[in-house]
């Protein structure tokens, strides 16, 4: 799956200096590719480096080494100073953040939020109405500020804002984690639709294996900054080869599940790998 | 089956009586300053040497000073400079302080280090000394005093803004603007600063009383407002000589005005900053 | 019966509907009971009522009994003892329960454990190097470790009833599993009852003996966990199951429930789920459905379920 497709990530690394000396490896040699309209999941627990990878994709974190290529063009490690270059870069990859409240400017109404993005990219401001409609928001919501919207409505708006730029890749960082189950399902359906209709490639960062199985074709399992397993989602989640993937699967509650199984799997893993 | 009602607990903190009192007093002072030409019985600079150091009477409700100028009229007109000058001063400090604070928070690295050291150095100087230094170079007068004090207040505003901007610029909505491809200057000016507004304004309200006091001090020392202005600080200085002639009113009237307004502003300021801070 | 909540209605001024509307719920000793619902459904309010804790300015009718005591009429020292000894609550954010400037050891000693016992407790909840932990402060520990500390605190004076309000929702799945295994030992060793509040239907079904499903301040279905999964009766429960993605060999389509969870400004003369319900009939929105007893002993409140026997308001006496 590597080196083919729309988004190609090749051996990106990122580490941070620790206060007591030494370095914390947030991501090491992470490589993957996503085809147009494809969907890749990045799973792992807190501290696994999955969010760092997401932020490196959009340029919020600068990789120490490695490259991110979209449509054959490598993205510069630094945000370009020139306006046109910056906007062109933004049209490659957009992002939806975890917290739908903090990721929206509290002062702007939904309509203003979208018009700001459209204006920046020299698009018709009238498109804001269409975008809102596309994510299932109406006239009333267009005039509302984030605090007047529900969690699900906010996340729809955040998705609409990302789509306003007309990106080729959409990165979602725990984008449905904070939502109620029924709303989460609505957002997942919306993402599925966007992917099928606009051919936008999704990178779906999540700790929730069930959601990842539902929405992705390929998956990357990360632990402590390293990719421990990657491949087609169906294969990885049904016949995991890495003990850590097996642990993650054992920890997911389901019918007939016993938390002690997960505890045993964890001890086995700790004994095997430390 | 049990039925019970718990005593309702106030969800919003009530506006204390003190704040209400102080607020209405300030509103009254502002109104009086605005309507000074209508309310004042005399022109503020009208000299009547025959009525020098008169006590309270029907003609002069608050008495007169050594030159026989009506103190009520002077204090009413003086309210104008005494209220407007701190606003201008704080405006200068706000523009400079917010710019520096946001710059330091946004750029980080050496810019932050430079701005922080600069504000630290300015902090090390006593504010008044710094101001007097500037006045010594550029000459006395109200304009110089306002600008000099504006500069003296800049570091504290900058420091406060920097800490607000640091936490605000870490929020994902600012990341979202960057991901959209928006430039840093535009994000700061159009989206970051307006979201700091509440916090900064609350802080400035608290600083107002202090700023008024500093200006009055400069005028008292003879660096600020110059005669025949009716600035309160200047009036206190002029009235001081009369104290030895056992006429207390010329110093007491403007002095009380300063004290009452400063205390009221502090009461209202702390309450407002608290509210603005909590909401923002 | 350890906990019996009977027709509990809690109202606060300024809302269009009650926070809780005739909620009936019971927990036997040693039983793990799940409470499932979306935000604003009244899960936390129900749990807090067992502590005798109602929202500010609330009016309550109905009753809450824990181990025979009428909780809503407890005051002063009795109420304090009730909250300290009989019932314990573990929240989603352990930091809210811990004083940031005090040491972990102090937290446990305050709860009536002596030093030796405190170290034992920390070891029992799976914290490594318990002696050192005793001297640490909350900021030195991760969220999962702090949640273990809070649970150790709850074990210091084993409560008869433990309320876990989304206690594992913020944790990684592997840590969640460990905390859940731990909570289960509390039941095994002390016979404590557990009220397990979660938004995750699959977690509730996998971990609990019985599950209550709440919607808009009402209990809409109460079943054994197995029955809830195999044969959900209420359309809302069915909707929740159909819209939660599950791990499995055969990926199935998820069917979102349209609309959004009701807020406190929505009032419902009839069934609150009508607007989002695929089976709604015109009369659903005009009258409240009564809970009917299902053949397997569970209950569900839906007009579309043939009312064989209307459920008695209180099925079990304390």
Coordinates of N, CA and C in Angstrom, one line a residue, chain C residues 98-108 115 122 127-142 145-146 149:
Chain C
X98 N -9.8 14.6 43.9 CA -8.5 14.7 44.6 C -8.0 16.1 44.8
X99 N -7.6 16.4 46.0 CA -7.0 17.7 46.3 C -5.6 17.8 45.7
X100 N -5.4 18.7 44.8 CA -4.1 18.7 44.0 C -2.9 19.0 44.9
X101 N -3.0 19.6 46.0 CA -1.8 19.9 46.8 C -1.6 18.8 47.9
X102 N -2.5 17.9 48.1 CA -2.3 16.9 49.1 C -1.8 15.6 48.5
X103 N -1.0 14.8 49.3 CA -0.4 13.6 48.8 C -1.5 12.5 48.7
X104 N -1.2 11.5 47.8 CA -2.1 10.4 47.6 C -2.4 9.7 48.9
X105 N -1.3 9.6 49.8 CA -1.5 8.9 51.1 C -2.5 9.6 51.9
X106 N -2.4 10.9 51.9 CA -3.4 11.7 52.7 C -4.8 11.4 52.3
X107 N -5.0 11.3 51.0 CA -6.4 11.0 50.5 C -6.9 9.8 51.0
X108 N -6.0 8.7 51.1 CA -6.5 7.4 51.7 C -6.7 7.5 53.2
X115 N -2.0 3.5 57.6 CA -0.9 3.5 56.7 C -0.7 2.2 56.0
X122 N -3.4 0.5 47.6 CA -2.8 0.9 46.4 C -2.3 -0.2 45.6
X127 N -1.4 -0.5 41.4 CA -0.4 0.5 41.2 C 0.9 0.0 41.6
X128 N 1.9 0.2 40.8 CA 3.3 -0.3 41.1 C 3.9 0.6 42.2
X129 N 4.8 0.1 43.0 CA 5.5 0.8 44.0 C 4.6 1.7 44.9
X130 N 3.7 1.0 45.6 CA 2.7 1.8 46.4 C 3.3 2.7 47.4
X131 N 4.4 2.3 48.0 CA 5.0 3.1 49.0 C 5.4 4.5 48.5
X132 N 5.9 4.5 47.3 CA 6.3 5.8 46.6 C 5.0 6.6 46.3
X133 N 4.0 5.9 45.8 CA 2.7 6.5 45.4 C 2.1 7.3 46.6
X134 N 2.3 6.7 47.8 CA 1.7 7.4 49.0 C 2.2 8.8 49.1
X135 N 3.5 9.0 48.7 CA 4.1 10.3 48.9 C 3.9 11.2 47.7
X136 N 3.3 10.7 46.6 CA 3.2 11.5 45.4 C 2.0 12.4 45.4
X137 N 2.0 13.4 44.6 CA 0.8 14.3 44.5 C 0.1 14.0 43.2
X138 N -1.2 14.4 43.1 CA -2.0 14.0 41.9 C -1.4 14.3 40.6
X139 N -0.7 15.5 40.5 CA -0.1 15.9 39.1 C 1.0 14.9 38.7
X140 N 1.5 14.1 39.6 CA 2.6 13.2 39.2 C 2.1 11.9 38.5
X141 N 0.8 11.7 38.6 CA 0.2 10.5 38.1 C -0.7 10.7 36.9
X142 N -0.8 9.7 36.1 CA -1.7 9.8 34.9 C -3.2 9.6 35.3
X145 N -4.0 6.1 36.5 CA -3.5 5.9 37.8 C -4.4 6.6 38.9
X146 N -4.8 7.8 38.6 CA -5.6 8.6 39.5 C -6.9 7.9 39.7
X149 N -6.5 5.4 42.2 CA -6.4 5.9 43.5 C -7.8 6.2 44.1

